[in-house]
mmCIF file of C-alpha atoms and ligand atoms in Angstrom:
data_model
loop_
_atom_site.group_PDB
_atom_site.id
_atom_site.type_symbol
_atom_site.label_atom_id
_atom_site.label_comp_id
_atom_site.label_asym_id
_atom_site.label_seq_id
_atom_site.Cartn_x
_atom_site.Cartn_y
_atom_site.Cartn_z
ATOM 1 C CA MET A 4 30.557 -21.051 -12.226
ATOM 2 C CA LYS A 5 30.480 -19.038 -8.794
ATOM 3 C CA LEU A 6 27.454 -16.881 -8.215
ATOM 4 C CA VAL A 7 26.424 -14.500 -5.560
ATOM 5 C CA ALA A 8 22.935 -13.544 -4.524
ATOM 6 C CA LYS A 9 22.500 -10.378 -2.532
ATOM 7 C CA THR A 10 19.765 -10.088 0.153
ATOM 8 C CA PHE A 11 18.600 -8.090 3.195
ATOM 9 C CA TYR A 12 20.224 -8.384 6.715
ATOM 10 C CA GLY A 13 18.607 -11.293 8.483
ATOM 11 C CA LEU A 14 17.450 -13.155 5.404
ATOM 12 C CA GLU A 15 20.717 -14.945 4.471
ATOM 13 C CA GLN A 16 19.805 -18.279 5.669
ATOM 14 C CA VAL A 17 16.340 -18.083 4.142
ATOM 15 C CA LEU A 18 17.936 -17.231 0.746
ATOM 16 C CA ALA A 19 20.250 -20.247 1.340
ATOM 17 C CA ASN A 20 17.346 -22.578 1.621
ATOM 18 C CA GLU A 21 15.680 -21.120 -1.539
ATOM 19 C CA LEU A 22 18.829 -21.749 -3.326
ATOM 20 C CA LYS A 23 19.154 -25.376 -1.864
ATOM 21 C CA GLU A 24 15.510 -25.860 -3.429
ATOM 22 C CA LEU A 25 16.665 -24.693 -6.825
ATOM 23 C CA GLY A 26 19.616 -27.209 -6.843
ATOM 24 C CA ALA A 27 22.350 -24.798 -6.037
ATOM 25 C CA LYS A 28 25.873 -26.155 -4.937
ATOM 26 C CA SER A 29 28.588 -25.027 -2.577
ATOM 27 C CA ILE A 30 25.911 -22.708 -0.792
ATOM 28 C CA GLU A 31 27.791 -20.270 1.560
ATOM 29 C CA PRO A 32 25.760 -17.705 3.412
ATOM 30 C CA GLY A 33 27.615 -14.483 4.378
ATOM 31 C CA ASN A 34 26.595 -10.958 5.408
ATOM 32 C CA ARG A 35 23.726 -9.988 3.293
ATOM 33 C CA VAL A 36 24.950 -12.417 0.447
ATOM 34 C CA VAL A 37 24.745 -16.084 -0.220
ATOM 35 C CA GLU A 38 27.542 -17.496 -2.542
ATOM 36 C CA PHE A 39 26.812 -20.462 -4.579
ATOM 37 C CA SER A 40 27.735 -22.333 -7.612
ATOM 38 C CA GLY A 41 25.855 -23.256 -10.765
ATOM 39 C CA ASP A 42 25.596 -23.084 -14.512
ATOM 40 C CA LYS A 43 23.715 -20.756 -16.892
ATOM 41 C CA GLU A 44 20.398 -22.524 -16.309
ATOM 42 C CA LEU A 45 20.541 -22.077 -12.563
ATOM 43 C CA LEU A 46 21.485 -18.367 -13.151
ATOM 44 C CA TYR A 47 18.263 -17.945 -15.004
ATOM 45 C CA ARG A 48 16.078 -19.847 -12.938
ATOM 46 C CA SER A 49 17.452 -18.114 -9.898
ATOM 47 C CA ASN A 50 16.430 -14.770 -11.404
ATOM 48 C CA LEU A 51 12.911 -15.969 -12.084
ATOM 49 C CA TRP A 52 12.332 -18.043 -8.728
ATOM 50 C CA LEU A 53 14.344 -16.514 -5.919
ATOM 51 C CA ARG A 54 11.820 -14.506 -3.483
ATOM 52 C CA THR A 55 14.208 -13.078 -1.097
ATOM 53 C CA ALA A 56 17.176 -12.112 -3.434
ATOM 54 C CA ILE A 57 17.955 -8.552 -4.340
ATOM 55 C CA SER A 58 20.152 -9.518 -7.264
ATOM 56 C CA VAL A 59 22.348 -12.461 -8.496
ATOM 57 C CA LEU A 60 25.930 -11.645 -9.527
ATOM 58 C CA VAL A 61 28.440 -13.326 -11.673
ATOM 59 C CA PRO A 62 31.861 -12.312 -10.421
ATOM 60 C CA VAL A 63 34.005 -11.971 -13.770
ATOM 61 C CA HIS A 64 37.276 -10.361 -12.560
ATOM 62 C CA SER A 65 38.984 -10.416 -9.129
ATOM 63 C CA PHE A 66 42.414 -8.713 -8.411
ATOM 64 C CA HIS A 67 44.512 -7.242 -5.634
ATOM 65 C CA PHE A 68 45.884 -3.736 -5.969
ATOM 66 C CA LYS A 69 48.523 -1.658 -4.306
ATOM 67 C CA ASP A 70 47.208 2.033 -4.965
ATOM 68 C CA GLU A 71 45.114 4.022 -7.193
ATOM 69 C CA ASP A 72 47.398 3.685 -10.310
ATOM 70 C CA ASP A 73 47.599 -0.222 -9.786
ATOM 71 C CA PHE A 74 43.766 -0.210 -9.648
ATOM 72 C CA LYS A 75 43.438 1.763 -12.819
ATOM 73 C CA ARG A 76 46.117 -0.435 -14.475
ATOM 74 C CA LYS A 77 44.498 -3.609 -13.526
ATOM 75 C CA LEU A 78 41.005 -2.264 -14.661
ATOM 76 C CA SER A 79 42.411 -1.532 -18.121
ATOM 77 C CA GLU A 80 43.479 -5.251 -18.651
ATOM 78 C CA ILE A 81 39.797 -6.437 -18.652
ATOM 79 C CA ASN A 82 38.574 -7.364 -22.006
ATOM 80 C CA PHE A 83 34.925 -5.581 -21.723
ATOM 81 C CA ASN A 84 34.119 -7.261 -25.142
ATOM 82 C CA LYS A 85 33.220 -10.338 -23.205
ATOM 83 C CA PHE A 86 30.313 -8.580 -21.309
ATOM 84 C CA MET A 87 28.785 -6.227 -23.720
ATOM 85 C CA ASN A 88 29.126 -4.477 -27.172
ATOM 86 C CA VAL A 89 29.524 -0.826 -27.675
ATOM 87 C CA LYS A 90 25.752 -0.407 -28.642
ATOM 88 C CA ARG A 91 24.814 -1.350 -25.130
ATOM 89 C CA THR A 92 23.947 1.091 -22.393
ATOM 90 C CA PHE A 93 25.590 0.324 -18.994
ATOM 91 C CA ALA A 94 26.166 1.411 -15.397
ATOM 92 C CA VAL A 95 28.413 0.727 -12.598
ATOM 93 C CA LYS A 96 27.167 0.285 -8.932
ATOM 94 C CA GLY A 97 28.714 -1.497 -5.871
ATOM 95 C CA ALA A 98 30.161 -1.017 -2.461
ATOM 96 C CA VAL A 99 33.518 0.264 -1.531
ATOM 97 C CA HIS A 100 35.153 -0.298 1.825
ATOM 98 C CA SER A 101 38.836 0.819 1.544
ATOM 99 C CA LYS A 102 41.234 3.421 2.974
ATOM 100 C CA GLN A 103 42.371 3.680 -0.716
ATOM 101 C CA PHE A 104 39.417 5.791 -1.689
ATOM 102 C CA SER A 105 37.798 8.149 0.683
ATOM 103 C CA TYR A 106 35.181 9.048 -1.933
ATOM 104 C CA THR A 107 33.529 5.688 -2.519
ATOM 105 C CA LYS A 108 31.821 6.629 -5.815
ATOM 106 C CA TYR A 109 35.420 7.405 -7.252
ATOM 107 C CA PRO A 110 36.437 3.811 -8.087
ATOM 108 C CA MET A 111 33.104 3.475 -9.734
ATOM 109 C CA LEU A 112 33.813 6.290 -11.940
ATOM 110 C CA LEU A 113 37.147 4.828 -12.547
ATOM 111 C CA LEU A 114 35.714 1.543 -13.878
ATOM 112 C CA LYS A 115 32.897 3.387 -15.800
ATOM 113 C CA ASP A 116 35.941 5.350 -17.613
ATOM 114 C CA SER A 117 37.888 2.217 -18.172
ATOM 115 C CA ILE A 118 34.874 0.547 -20.074
ATOM 116 C CA VAL A 119 34.392 3.779 -22.107
ATOM 117 C CA ASP A 120 38.133 4.079 -22.978
ATOM 118 C CA PHE A 121 38.226 0.139 -23.855
ATOM 119 C CA PHE A 122 35.556 0.637 -26.423
ATOM 120 C CA ASN A 123 36.833 4.044 -27.751
ATOM 121 C CA ASP A 124 40.422 2.692 -28.220
ATOM 122 C CA LYS A 125 39.230 -0.511 -29.989
ATOM 123 C CA TYR A 126 36.196 0.822 -32.092
ATOM 124 C CA GLY A 127 36.618 4.716 -31.870
ATOM 125 C CA ASP A 128 32.969 4.677 -30.353
ATOM 126 C CA ARG A 129 31.732 4.988 -26.753
ATOM 127 C CA PRO A 130 28.872 3.273 -25.154
ATOM 128 C CA THR A 131 26.283 5.296 -23.241
ATOM 129 C CA VAL A 132 26.030 5.373 -19.505
ATOM 130 C CA ASP A 133 22.395 4.980 -18.310
ATOM 131 C CA GLN A 134 22.218 5.360 -14.555
ATOM 132 C CA LYS A 135 18.319 4.511 -14.404
ATOM 133 C CA ALA A 136 17.638 1.470 -16.683
ATOM 134 C CA PRO A 137 21.081 0.253 -18.045
ATOM 135 C CA ASN A 138 21.101 -2.855 -20.389
ATOM 136 C CA VAL A 139 24.447 -4.024 -18.711
ATOM 137 C CA LEU A 140 24.962 -3.534 -15.049
ATOM 138 C CA PHE A 141 28.444 -3.849 -13.581
ATOM 139 C CA ASP A 142 28.899 -4.487 -9.734
ATOM 140 C CA LEU A 143 32.151 -3.255 -8.087
ATOM 141 C CA HIS A 144 32.994 -4.637 -4.726
ATOM 142 C CA ILE A 145 36.150 -3.322 -2.950
ATOM 143 C CA SER A 146 37.289 -4.496 0.366
ATOM 144 C CA GLU A 147 40.515 -2.760 1.379
ATOM 145 C CA ASN A 148 42.932 -3.798 -1.465
ATOM 146 C CA ASN A 149 40.886 -6.470 -2.866
ATOM 147 C CA CYS A 150 38.565 -5.840 -5.915
ATOM 148 C CA THR A 151 35.795 -7.891 -7.544
ATOM 149 C CA VAL A 152 34.026 -6.712 -10.719
ATOM 150 C CA SER A 153 30.841 -8.792 -11.211
ATOM 151 C CA LEU A 154 28.042 -8.630 -13.688
ATOM 152 C CA ASN A 155 24.639 -7.969 -12.071
ATOM 153 C CA SER A 156 22.436 -10.615 -13.950
ATOM 154 C CA SER A 157 19.148 -9.047 -12.660
ATOM 155 C CA GLY A 158 19.716 -5.421 -13.494
ATOM 156 C CA ALA A 159 16.800 -3.761 -11.820
ATOM 157 C CA PRO A 160 16.448 -5.315 -8.231
ATOM 158 C CA LEU A 161 14.594 -8.525 -8.064
ATOM 159 C CA PHE A 162 12.206 -6.878 -5.686
ATOM 160 C CA GLN A 163 10.900 -5.054 -8.500
ATOM 161 C CA ARG A 164 8.662 -7.786 -9.503
ATOM 162 C CA GLY A 165 6.589 -5.956 -12.045
ATOM 163 C CA TYR A 166 3.143 -6.230 -10.274
ATOM 164 C CA ARG A 167 3.173 -3.308 -7.961
ATOM 165 C CA LYS A 168 1.580 -0.521 -9.870
ATOM 166 C CA SER A 169 0.952 1.758 -6.700
ATOM 167 C CA THR A 170 1.537 1.773 -2.950
ATOM 168 C CA GLY A 171 0.699 3.565 0.341
ATOM 169 C CA ASP A 172 3.154 5.464 2.213
ATOM 170 C CA ALA A 173 5.000 2.891 3.808
ATOM 171 C CA PRO A 174 4.872 -0.293 1.632
ATOM 172 C CA LEU A 175 7.011 -3.163 2.756
ATOM 173 C CA ASN A 176 9.734 -4.236 0.146
ATOM 174 C CA GLU A 177 8.433 -7.345 -1.721
ATOM 175 C CA ALA A 178 11.752 -9.471 -1.020
ATOM 176 C CA VAL A 179 11.442 -8.639 2.827
ATOM 177 C CA ALA A 180 7.891 -9.580 2.813
ATOM 178 C CA ALA A 181 8.495 -13.036 1.129
ATOM 179 C CA GLY A 182 11.446 -13.372 3.825
ATOM 180 C CA LEU A 183 9.012 -12.595 6.545
ATOM 181 C CA ILE A 184 6.556 -15.248 5.383
ATOM 182 C CA TYR A 185 9.456 -17.997 5.188
ATOM 183 C CA LEU A 186 10.659 -16.965 8.705
ATOM 184 C CA SER A 187 7.213 -17.393 10.037
ATOM 185 C CA GLU A 188 7.169 -21.023 8.658
ATOM 186 C CA TRP A 189 3.602 -20.543 7.365
ATOM 187 C CA ASP A 190 2.520 -24.258 6.201
ATOM 188 C CA LYS A 191 0.884 -23.036 2.963
ATOM 189 C CA LYS A 192 -2.185 -25.248 4.051
ATOM 190 C CA SER A 193 -3.806 -22.898 6.493
ATOM 191 C CA ASN A 194 -5.238 -19.363 6.457
ATOM 192 C CA PHE A 195 -2.809 -16.536 5.749
ATOM 193 C CA ILE A 196 -3.973 -12.924 6.883
ATOM 194 C CA ASP A 197 -2.676 -9.453 7.206
ATOM 195 C CA VAL A 198 -5.053 -6.978 8.911
ATOM 196 C CA PHE A 199 -2.818 -4.118 8.102
ATOM 197 C CA CYS A 200 -2.064 -5.071 4.440
ATOM 198 C CA GLY A 201 -1.580 -1.559 2.807
ATOM 199 C CA SER A 202 -1.093 -2.019 -0.988
ATOM 200 C CA GLY A 203 -1.009 -5.894 -0.282
ATOM 201 C CA THR A 204 2.688 -6.988 -0.370
ATOM 202 C CA LEU A 205 2.416 -9.664 2.321
ATOM 203 C CA PRO A 206 -0.799 -11.407 0.861
ATOM 204 C CA ILE A 207 0.368 -11.101 -2.628
ATOM 205 C CA GLU A 208 3.673 -12.802 -1.875
ATOM 206 C CA ALA A 209 1.995 -15.458 0.238
ATOM 207 C CA ALA A 210 -0.572 -16.134 -2.686
ATOM 208 C CA LEU A 211 2.305 -16.536 -5.176
ATOM 209 C CA MET A 212 3.958 -19.029 -2.786
ATOM 210 C CA ALA A 213 0.807 -20.949 -2.041
ATOM 211 C CA ASN A 214 0.152 -21.276 -5.832
ATOM 212 C CA GLY A 215 3.815 -22.269 -6.565
ATOM 213 C CA ILE A 216 3.936 -19.308 -9.001
ATOM 214 C CA PRO A 217 7.394 -17.562 -9.286
ATOM 215 C CA PRO A 218 7.524 -14.093 -7.761
ATOM 216 C CA GLN A 219 8.998 -12.579 -11.208
ATOM 217 C CA ILE A 220 6.048 -13.971 -13.265
ATOM 218 C CA ALA A 221 5.063 -10.458 -14.300
ATOM 219 C CA ARG A 222 8.664 -9.229 -14.808
ATOM 220 C CA LYS A 223 9.946 -8.769 -18.452
ATOM 221 C CA TYR A 224 13.494 -7.734 -18.286
ATOM 222 C CA TYR A 225 16.845 -8.844 -16.824
ATOM 223 C CA SER A 226 20.110 -7.768 -17.420
ATOM 224 C CA PHE A 227 21.320 -11.167 -18.526
ATOM 225 C CA MET A 228 19.185 -10.675 -21.654
ATOM 226 C CA TYR A 229 21.681 -8.205 -22.982
ATOM 227 C CA TRP A 230 24.746 -10.242 -22.731
ATOM 228 C CA PRO A 231 26.618 -11.672 -25.729
ATOM 229 C CA ASP A 232 26.073 -15.151 -24.350
ATOM 230 C CA PHE A 233 22.181 -14.841 -23.671
ATOM 231 C CA ASP A 234 20.506 -18.105 -24.561
ATOM 232 C CA GLN A 235 17.086 -17.034 -25.355
ATOM 233 C CA MET A 236 15.910 -20.611 -25.936
ATOM 234 C CA LEU A 237 16.947 -21.717 -22.599
ATOM 235 C CA TRP A 238 15.271 -18.709 -21.000
ATOM 236 C CA GLU A 239 12.133 -19.261 -22.735
ATOM 237 C CA GLN A 240 11.997 -22.865 -21.840
ATOM 238 C CA ILE A 241 12.526 -21.941 -18.265
ATOM 239 C CA TYR A 242 10.126 -19.338 -18.202
ATOM 240 C CA LYS A 243 7.384 -21.274 -20.088
ATOM 241 C CA SER A 244 7.801 -24.340 -17.719
ATOM 242 C CA ALA A 245 7.098 -22.203 -14.681
ATOM 243 C CA PRO A 246 3.220 -22.336 -13.489
ATOM 244 C CA ALA A 247 1.545 -19.289 -14.618
ATOM 245 C CA MET A 248 -1.915 -20.287 -13.338
ATOM 246 C CA PRO A 249 -3.512 -20.363 -9.837
ATOM 247 C CA LYS A 250 -4.139 -23.752 -8.253
ATOM 248 C CA ARG A 251 -7.713 -24.369 -9.009
ATOM 249 C CA GLU A 252 -8.820 -24.039 -5.363
ATOM 250 C CA LEU A 253 -6.954 -23.458 -2.277
ATOM 251 C CA ASN A 254 -8.786 -25.072 0.821
ATOM 252 C CA PHE A 255 -7.667 -22.158 3.189
ATOM 253 C CA LYS A 256 -8.140 -18.200 2.742
ATOM 254 C CA ILE A 257 -5.599 -15.666 1.999
ATOM 255 C CA ILE A 258 -6.813 -12.325 3.089
ATOM 256 C CA GLY A 259 -5.658 -8.738 3.277
ATOM 257 C CA SER A 260 -7.525 -5.910 4.989
ATOM 258 C CA ASP A 261 -6.942 -2.625 5.704
ATOM 259 C CA SER A 262 -8.958 0.526 7.048
ATOM 260 C CA ASP A 263 -8.223 2.779 4.125
ATOM 261 C CA PRO A 264 -10.473 2.392 1.239
ATOM 262 C CA ASP A 265 -7.956 3.997 -1.225
ATOM 263 C CA ILE A 266 -5.139 1.658 -0.409
ATOM 264 C CA ILE A 267 -7.551 -1.532 -0.732
ATOM 265 C CA LEU A 268 -8.262 -0.268 -4.359
ATOM 266 C CA LYS A 269 -4.425 -0.088 -4.784
ATOM 267 C CA ALA A 270 -3.983 -3.582 -3.511
ATOM 268 C CA ARG A 271 -6.744 -4.908 -5.673
ATOM 269 C CA ASN A 272 -5.044 -3.056 -8.733
ATOM 270 C CA ASN A 273 -1.821 -4.643 -7.975
ATOM 271 C CA ILE A 274 -3.110 -8.206 -8.300
ATOM 272 C CA LYS A 275 -4.494 -7.513 -11.687
ATOM 273 C CA ALA A 276 -0.989 -8.394 -13.291
ATOM 274 C CA LEU A 277 -0.884 -11.517 -11.483
ATOM 275 C CA PRO A 278 -2.426 -14.970 -12.388
ATOM 276 C CA LEU A 279 -3.764 -15.487 -8.750
ATOM 277 C CA GLY A 280 -7.376 -15.933 -9.627
ATOM 278 C CA LYS A 281 -9.628 -16.134 -6.552
ATOM 279 C CA THR A 282 -6.794 -17.346 -4.204
ATOM 280 C CA ILE A 283 -6.502 -13.929 -2.548
ATOM 281 C CA SER A 284 -8.918 -11.218 -1.446
ATOM 282 C CA PHE A 285 -8.825 -7.860 0.045
ATOM 283 C CA GLU A 286 -11.224 -6.303 2.436
ATOM 284 C CA CYS A 287 -11.633 -2.723 3.672
ATOM 285 C CA ARG A 288 -12.119 -2.674 7.479
ATOM 286 C CA ASP A 289 -10.665 -1.775 10.676
ATOM 287 C CA PHE A 290 -8.784 -4.509 12.026
ATOM 288 C CA LYS A 291 -10.965 -4.743 15.035
ATOM 289 C CA ASP A 292 -13.826 -5.650 12.827
ATOM 290 C CA PHE A 293 -11.887 -8.267 10.844
ATOM 291 C CA ASN A 294 -13.817 -11.575 10.825
ATOM 292 C CA PRO A 295 -11.268 -14.295 10.738
ATOM 293 C CA PRO A 296 -12.090 -17.279 8.419
ATOM 294 C CA GLU A 297 -12.754 -20.604 9.907
ATOM 295 C CA GLY A 298 -9.649 -22.747 11.008
ATOM 296 C CA ASP A 299 -6.128 -21.844 12.222
ATOM 297 C CA GLY A 300 -3.827 -19.963 10.368
ATOM 298 C CA THR A 301 -0.951 -17.382 10.368
ATOM 299 C CA LEU A 302 -1.247 -13.766 10.548
ATOM 300 C CA ILE A 303 1.616 -11.449 9.541
ATOM 301 C CA SER A 304 1.261 -7.605 9.721
ATOM 302 C CA ASN A 305 3.303 -4.473 9.919
ATOM 303 C CA PRO A 306 0.995 -1.951 11.606
ATOM 304 C CA PRO A 307 1.943 1.702 11.608
ATOM 305 C CA TYR A 308 5.135 2.237 13.650
ATOM 306 C CA GLY A 309 4.077 5.841 14.656
ATOM 307 C CA GLU A 310 5.697 8.072 12.262
ATOM 308 C CA ARG A 311 2.519 9.810 11.335
ATOM 309 C CA MET A 312 0.642 9.048 14.609
ATOM 310 C CA ASP A 313 0.556 10.745 18.158
ATOM 311 C CA ASP A 314 2.723 8.806 20.611
ATOM 312 C CA GLN A 315 -0.410 7.743 22.893
ATOM 313 C CA ASP A 316 -2.486 6.720 19.787
ATOM 314 C CA ILE A 317 0.221 4.212 18.635
ATOM 315 C CA LEU A 318 0.360 2.869 22.246
ATOM 316 C CA ASP A 319 -3.267 2.440 22.397
ATOM 317 C CA LEU A 320 -3.250 0.914 18.915
ATOM 318 C CA TYR A 321 -0.840 -1.875 19.799
ATOM 319 C CA LYS A 322 -2.846 -2.437 23.092
ATOM 320 C CA GLU A 323 -6.136 -3.048 20.886
ATOM 321 C CA ILE A 324 -3.817 -5.266 18.615
ATOM 322 C CA GLY A 325 -3.143 -7.509 21.540
ATOM 323 C CA ASP A 326 -6.406 -7.851 22.725
ATOM 324 C CA PHE A 327 -7.627 -8.556 19.008
ATOM 325 C CA PHE A 328 -5.160 -11.422 18.819
ATOM 326 C CA LYS A 329 -6.294 -12.822 22.330
ATOM 327 C CA ASN A 330 -9.921 -12.356 21.617
ATOM 328 C CA ASN A 331 -10.265 -13.102 17.721
ATOM 329 C CA LEU A 332 -7.473 -15.258 16.819
ATOM 330 C CA PRO A 333 -7.359 -18.594 18.790
ATOM 331 C CA GLY A 334 -5.266 -21.064 16.949
ATOM 332 C CA TYR A 335 -3.296 -18.544 14.975
ATOM 333 C CA ALA A 336 0.510 -17.881 14.900
ATOM 334 C CA CYS A 337 0.528 -13.895 14.861
ATOM 335 C CA TRP A 338 3.669 -12.246 13.790
ATOM 336 C CA VAL A 339 4.094 -8.460 14.059
ATOM 337 C CA LEU A 340 6.830 -6.432 12.362
ATOM 338 C CA SER A 341 7.580 -3.185 13.991
ATOM 339 C CA SER A 342 10.386 -0.710 14.829
ATOM 340 C CA ASN A 343 8.548 0.717 17.819
ATOM 341 C CA PHE A 344 9.825 -1.149 20.861
ATOM 342 C CA ASP A 345 7.670 0.716 23.280
ATOM 343 C CA ALA A 346 4.442 -0.066 21.435
ATOM 344 C CA PHE A 347 5.352 -3.665 21.349
ATOM 345 C CA LYS A 348 5.153 -3.989 24.968
ATOM 346 C CA ARG A 349 1.546 -2.856 24.899
ATOM 347 C CA ILE A 350 0.573 -5.872 23.018
ATOM 348 C CA GLU A 351 0.860 -7.571 26.508
ATOM 349 C CA LEU A 352 1.614 -10.972 25.189
ATOM 350 C CA LYS A 353 4.963 -12.909 25.469
ATOM 351 C CA PRO A 354 6.466 -13.426 22.072
ATOM 352 C CA SER A 355 7.851 -16.901 21.467
ATOM 353 C CA LYS A 356 10.180 -15.658 18.956
ATOM 354 C CA LYS A 357 11.994 -12.283 18.101
ATOM 355 C CA ILE A 358 13.927 -11.854 14.953
ATOM 356 C CA GLN A 359 15.758 -8.762 13.893
ATOM 357 C CA ILE A 360 15.096 -7.549 10.604
ATOM 358 C CA TYR A 361 15.630 -4.239 8.426
ATOM 359 C CA ASN A 362 12.877 -2.587 6.719
ATOM 360 C CA GLY A 363 14.700 -0.252 4.656
ATOM 361 C CA SER A 364 17.095 1.514 6.962
ATOM 362 C CA LEU A 365 14.761 0.943 9.953
ATOM 363 C CA SER A 366 15.857 -1.812 12.585
ATOM 364 C CA CYS A 367 12.872 -3.855 13.201
ATOM 365 C CA ASP A 368 11.791 -6.613 15.352
ATOM 366 C CA PHE A 369 9.619 -9.495 13.971
ATOM 367 C CA ARG A 370 7.886 -11.083 16.839
ATOM 368 C CA LYS A 371 5.729 -14.080 16.993
ATOM 369 C CA TYR A 372 2.756 -14.520 19.358
ATOM 370 C CA ASP A 373 1.269 -18.076 19.656
ATOM 371 C CA ILE A 374 -2.360 -17.659 20.506
ATOM 372 C CA PHE A 375 -3.692 -20.823 21.888
ATOM 373 C CA ARG A 376 -7.033 -22.309 22.009
ATOM 374 C CA GLY A 377 -8.334 -22.277 25.645
ATOM 375 C CA SER A 378 -5.747 -21.660 28.416
ATOM 376 C CA LEU A 379 -2.144 -22.189 28.195
ATOM 377 C CA VAL A 380 -2.366 -25.039 30.715
ATOM 378 C CA GLU A 381 -5.022 -26.902 28.414
ATOM 379 C CA HIS A 382 -2.813 -26.338 25.418
ATOM 380 C CA LYS A 383 0.388 -27.639 27.100
ATOM 381 C CA TYR A 384 -1.118 -30.889 28.966
ATOM 382 C CA GLY A 385 -4.384 -31.371 27.099
ATOM 383 C CA VAL A 386 -6.480 -30.773 30.328
ATOM 384 C CA LYS A 387 -8.938 -28.326 31.361
ATOM 385 C CA LYS A 388 -8.162 -26.065 34.397
ATOM 386 C CA SER A 389 -10.519 -26.983 37.366
HETATM 387 C C1 LIG B 429 3.025 0.303 7.573
HETATM 388 S S1 LIG B 429 1.380 0.219 6.638
HETATM 389 C C2 LIG B 429 1.400 -1.380 5.749
HETATM 390 C C3 LIG B 429 2.076 -1.364 4.588
HETATM 391 C C4 LIG B 429 2.013 -2.735 3.833
HETATM 392 N N1 LIG B 429 2.527 -3.722 4.371
HETATM 393 C C5 LIG B 429 2.311 -2.664 2.390
HETATM 394 O O1 LIG B 429 3.293 -3.364 1.993
HETATM 395 O O2 LIG B 429 1.850 -1.981 1.661
HETATM 396 C C6 LIG B 429 0.280 0.358 7.617
HETATM 397 C C7 LIG B 429 -0.994 0.201 7.386
HETATM 398 O O3 LIG B 429 -2.010 0.147 8.478
HETATM 399 C C8 LIG B 429 -3.381 0.766 8.069
HETATM 400 N N2 LIG B 429 -4.026 1.103 9.052
HETATM 401 C C9 LIG B 429 -3.850 2.022 10.184
HETATM 402 N N3 LIG B 429 -4.822 1.714 11.076
HETATM 403 C C10 LIG B 429 -5.491 0.906 10.853
HETATM 404 C C11 LIG B 429 -6.685 0.057 11.490
HETATM 405 N N4 LIG B 429 -7.221 0.675 12.910
HETATM 406 N N5 LIG B 429 -7.233 -0.812 10.901
HETATM 407 C C12 LIG B 429 -6.815 -1.263 9.781
HETATM 408 N N6 LIG B 429 -5.712 -0.756 9.052
HETATM 409 C C13 LIG B 429 -5.170 0.253 9.783
HETATM 410 C C14 LIG B 429 -2.895 1.966 7.315
HETATM 411 O O4 LIG B 429 -3.945 2.285 6.308
HETATM 412 C C15 LIG B 429 -1.589 1.381 6.450
HETATM 413 O O5 LIG B 429 -1.896 1.094 5.085
#
């Protein structure tokens, strides 16, 4: 069957790679989506294993419509019994880009009405709409006069992993964090550090990857569990065969640190629900006092962007970040995510890569700084400068 995984801008290729690993076929990355094909088993495994997806959709009905009346008529032809029974709660979400509908929520209301009318006409009973936590979630996608109704198999977005109990003011989305780690090409064999870790999203996602544990290990519910064709045995088999224990020992360190003691408590609290054992640790310290573990590694951090800080303070902070990289992290690949382009300049190192990423609605750059041991000449030619 045809399946569609949704993701964030800039992570389409990363998600396509994840799908390839899972054995998906006919993988086609698009704009914030990746289309692929697979069976029910792949659908369940995608929900459990995809680290950079927001949701996995199953398109169930596509049609072309002429106008609003035609749209309503075509919705009324859908047999909603195939997707839910009247006792299930449901909701409709989606995206509408069409001159036919100036109010984009309107066609979603029409689909909702169509579902209610279908059950009312057939059974004299109406299913309840639950916007917050519906059992069955429909996705409506309209591009001009083309409409696709899909079932959202995930329900709540997949970045709601079930482990994060509390956060700071500006937590990174879990799926974006996982995407950044993939984009950094961290080898999962050397140290991983984040010296502005906040509630710990980046180190936690890194530790899940390094231990080969599915990102959704702590999550209990998906929308597909409420579908009439839910195969509980198949799901249990998939879930139980996923690793749920940390590897006994990692011969490198995964460390998050932050200067705020309250946020470090939150980060420590967040890993309680996860089987990560001693493979991750959190330290409370200013980044300038961070003592890197022995060996090479990757640093990924999203320092404050400046929303809550004075302009000059933020520029000084990024200058200190550049100095910290140069003086303390030889042998590291240091990656910084920020939307503050003036502050980036104060790092005073030449980035070897720049990738555009959205963190929520903020357009950010994800920049890589290679910190060589010794001079660049020594690194390039293996000789010492005389
Ligand atoms: C944008 S938040 C990071 C959010 C984090 N990635 C998460 O997912 O929760 C920036 C963090 O930098 C921390 N911070 C600010 N100044 C710092 C400093 N000088 N040293 C270490 N951490 C600092 C703040 O306490 C805050 O938690």
